Short mmCIF file of C-alpha atoms in Angstrom, two decimals:
data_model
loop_
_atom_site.label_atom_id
_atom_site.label_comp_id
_atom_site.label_asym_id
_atom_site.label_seq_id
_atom_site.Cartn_x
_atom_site.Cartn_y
_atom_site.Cartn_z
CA UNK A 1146 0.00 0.00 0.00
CA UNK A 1147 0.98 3.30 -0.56
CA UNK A 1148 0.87 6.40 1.80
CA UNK A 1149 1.90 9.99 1.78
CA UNK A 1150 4.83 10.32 4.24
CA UNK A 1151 3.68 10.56 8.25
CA UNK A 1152 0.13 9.47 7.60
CA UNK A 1153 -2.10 8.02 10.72
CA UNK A 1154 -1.63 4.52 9.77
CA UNK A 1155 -2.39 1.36 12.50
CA UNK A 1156 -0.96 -2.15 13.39
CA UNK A 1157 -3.15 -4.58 11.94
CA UNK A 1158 -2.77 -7.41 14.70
CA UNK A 1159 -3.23 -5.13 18.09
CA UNK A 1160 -4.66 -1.39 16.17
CA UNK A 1161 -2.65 0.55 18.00
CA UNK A 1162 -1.16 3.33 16.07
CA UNK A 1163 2.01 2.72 14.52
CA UNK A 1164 5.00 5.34 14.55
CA UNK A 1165 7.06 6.42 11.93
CA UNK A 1166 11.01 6.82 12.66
CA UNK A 1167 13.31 8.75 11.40
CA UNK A 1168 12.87 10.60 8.48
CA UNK A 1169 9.99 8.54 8.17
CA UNK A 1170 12.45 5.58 6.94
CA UNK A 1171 10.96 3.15 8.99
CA UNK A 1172 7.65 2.48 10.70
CA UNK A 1173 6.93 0.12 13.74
CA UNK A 1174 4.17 -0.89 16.30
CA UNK A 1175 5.10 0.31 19.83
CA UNK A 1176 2.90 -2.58 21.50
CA UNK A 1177 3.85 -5.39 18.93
CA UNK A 1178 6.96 -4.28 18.16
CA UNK A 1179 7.14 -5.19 14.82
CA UNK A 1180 9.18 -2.93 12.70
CA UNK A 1181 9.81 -2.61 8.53
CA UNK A 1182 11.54 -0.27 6.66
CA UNK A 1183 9.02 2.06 4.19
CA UNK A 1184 10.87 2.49 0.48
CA UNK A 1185 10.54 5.98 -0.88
CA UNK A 1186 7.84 4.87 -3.98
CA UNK A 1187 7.51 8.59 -5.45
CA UNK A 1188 7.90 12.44 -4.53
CA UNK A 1189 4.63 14.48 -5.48
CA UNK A 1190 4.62 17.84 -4.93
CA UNK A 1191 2.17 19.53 -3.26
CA UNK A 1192 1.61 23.73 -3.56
CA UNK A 1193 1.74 25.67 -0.62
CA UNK A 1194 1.05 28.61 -2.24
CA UNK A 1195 -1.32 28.93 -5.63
CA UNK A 1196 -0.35 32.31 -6.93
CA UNK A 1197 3.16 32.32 -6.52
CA UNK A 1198 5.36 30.05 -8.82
CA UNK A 1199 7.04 27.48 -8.39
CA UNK A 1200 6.16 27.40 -4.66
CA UNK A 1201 5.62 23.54 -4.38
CA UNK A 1202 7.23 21.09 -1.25
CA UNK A 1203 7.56 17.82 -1.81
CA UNK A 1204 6.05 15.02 -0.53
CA UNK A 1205 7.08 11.48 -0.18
CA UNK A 1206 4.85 8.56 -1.06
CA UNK A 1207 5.88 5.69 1.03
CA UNK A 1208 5.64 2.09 0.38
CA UNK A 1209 4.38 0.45 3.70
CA UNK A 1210 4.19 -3.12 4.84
CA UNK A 1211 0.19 -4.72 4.75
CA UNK A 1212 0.53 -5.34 8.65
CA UNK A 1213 -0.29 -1.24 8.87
CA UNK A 1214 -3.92 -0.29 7.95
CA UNK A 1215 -5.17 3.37 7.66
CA UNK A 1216 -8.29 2.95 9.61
CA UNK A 1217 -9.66 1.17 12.71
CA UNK A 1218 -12.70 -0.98 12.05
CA UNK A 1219 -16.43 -0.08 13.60
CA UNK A 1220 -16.32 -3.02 15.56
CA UNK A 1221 -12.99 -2.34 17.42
CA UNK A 1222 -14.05 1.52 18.28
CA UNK A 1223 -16.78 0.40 19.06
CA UNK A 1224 -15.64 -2.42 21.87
CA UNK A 1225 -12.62 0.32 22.85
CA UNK A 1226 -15.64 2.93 23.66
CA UNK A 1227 -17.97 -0.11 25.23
CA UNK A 1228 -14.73 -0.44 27.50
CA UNK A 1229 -14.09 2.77 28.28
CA UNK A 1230 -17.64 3.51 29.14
CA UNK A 1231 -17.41 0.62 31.97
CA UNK A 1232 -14.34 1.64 33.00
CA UNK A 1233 -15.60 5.24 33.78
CA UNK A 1234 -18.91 3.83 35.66
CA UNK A 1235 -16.66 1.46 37.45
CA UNK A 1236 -13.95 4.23 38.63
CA UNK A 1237 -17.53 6.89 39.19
CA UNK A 1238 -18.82 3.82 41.87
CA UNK A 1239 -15.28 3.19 43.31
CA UNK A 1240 -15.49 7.28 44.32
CA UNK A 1241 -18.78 7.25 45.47
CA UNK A 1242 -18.12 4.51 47.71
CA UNK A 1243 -15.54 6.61 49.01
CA UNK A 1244 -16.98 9.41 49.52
CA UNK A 1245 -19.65 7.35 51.43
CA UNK A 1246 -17.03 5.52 53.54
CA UNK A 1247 -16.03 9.59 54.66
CA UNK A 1248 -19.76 10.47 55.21
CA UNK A 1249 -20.33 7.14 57.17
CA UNK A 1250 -17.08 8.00 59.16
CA UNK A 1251 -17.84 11.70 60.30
CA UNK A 1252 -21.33 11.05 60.56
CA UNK A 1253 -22.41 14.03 58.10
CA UNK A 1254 -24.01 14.06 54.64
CA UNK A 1255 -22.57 16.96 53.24
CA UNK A 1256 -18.48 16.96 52.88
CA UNK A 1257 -18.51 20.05 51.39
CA UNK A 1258 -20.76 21.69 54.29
CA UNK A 1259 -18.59 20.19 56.96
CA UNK A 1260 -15.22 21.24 55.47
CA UNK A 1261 -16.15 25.39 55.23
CA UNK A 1262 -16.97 24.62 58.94
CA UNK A 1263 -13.59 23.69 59.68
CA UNK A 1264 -11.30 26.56 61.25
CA UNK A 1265 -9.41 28.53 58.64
CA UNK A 1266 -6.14 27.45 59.27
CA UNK A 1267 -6.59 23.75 59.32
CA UNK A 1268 -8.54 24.13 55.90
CA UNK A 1269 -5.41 25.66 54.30
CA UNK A 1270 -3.35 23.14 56.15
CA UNK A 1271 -5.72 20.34 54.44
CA UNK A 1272 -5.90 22.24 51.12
CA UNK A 1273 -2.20 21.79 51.27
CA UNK A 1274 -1.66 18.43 52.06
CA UNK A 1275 -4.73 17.33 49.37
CA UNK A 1276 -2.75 18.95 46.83
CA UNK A 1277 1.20 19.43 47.87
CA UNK A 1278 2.06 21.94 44.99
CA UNK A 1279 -0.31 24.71 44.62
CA UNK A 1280 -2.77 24.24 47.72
CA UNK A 1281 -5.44 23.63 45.42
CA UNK A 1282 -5.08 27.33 44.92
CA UNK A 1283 -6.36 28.24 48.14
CA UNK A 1284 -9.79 27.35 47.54
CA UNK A 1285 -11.47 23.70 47.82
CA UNK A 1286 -13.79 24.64 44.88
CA UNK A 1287 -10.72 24.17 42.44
CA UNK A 1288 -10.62 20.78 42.89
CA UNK A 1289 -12.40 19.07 39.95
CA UNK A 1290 -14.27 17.14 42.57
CA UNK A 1291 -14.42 18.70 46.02
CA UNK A 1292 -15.98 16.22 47.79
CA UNK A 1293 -13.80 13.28 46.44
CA UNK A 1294 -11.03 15.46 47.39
CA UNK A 1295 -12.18 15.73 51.10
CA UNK A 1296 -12.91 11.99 50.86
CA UNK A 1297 -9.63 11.08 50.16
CA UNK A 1298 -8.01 13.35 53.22
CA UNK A 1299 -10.70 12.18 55.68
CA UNK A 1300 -9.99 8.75 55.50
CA UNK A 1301 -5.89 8.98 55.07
CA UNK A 1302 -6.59 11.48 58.07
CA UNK A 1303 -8.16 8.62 60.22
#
């Protein structure tokens, strides 16, 4: 098959993307690790500007192995999103439970309530040690889930 130099192109056996190396010489499968090298078949030249002469680049047309497709089937996007749409419900229940666990062990029902009640200093002190670089930015609302976030420090707190 033949492909214009650095196309998206992916390994037939595992369709992961391939990679091309250097100066497009070669292409390989990070996960299978099979590796060939792609034989310059042609150079077409391609205008990057209309009106002014002569203005053309050129363009490689590579000669790549059949193990290398240029799409992914339906079927495998579609079991790749099927996965990652349990995946995300299963990580979304193991953080509920969580936060649960924390409500079950203060005895509250809103994290978020009980945290603002918390004395000023130890909420920067907790800001700080839920996120050691920036502090969260000095506000618990930054946190792309606050209440996970106070989950998390309650129960390595206890």
């Amino acid at each position: 098959m033949r492909v214009v130099e650095g196309a998206k192109l992916y390994c037939t056996s595992c369709w992961e993307r391939v990679r091309w190396g250097a100066n497009c010489d070669f292409i390989y499968c990070p996960r299978c690790g099979r590796k060939d090298r792609t034989p310059a078949a042609m150079v077409a030249w391609v205008e990057s500007d209309p009106f002014e002469m002569g203005s053309g680049d050129p363009v490689f047309i590579r000669e790549v192995p059949d193990w290398v497709a240029p799409e992914v089937p339906e079927e495998i996007l579609r079991a790749r999103e099927e996965e990652a749409a349990r995946r995300r419900a299963e990580d979304q229940a193991a953080e509920e439970a969580i936060k649960e666990k924390a409500r079950l062990t203060l005895g509250v029902s809103d994290l978020l309530e009980w945290f603002k009640g918390l004395p000023e200093k130890e909420q920067q002190e907790a800001l700080w040690q839920m996120d050691p670089y920036d502090g969260g930015f000095g506000a618990i609302e930054n946190f792309r889930d606050p209440e996970l976030e106070i989950a998390r420090w309650v129960l390595r707190k206890r």
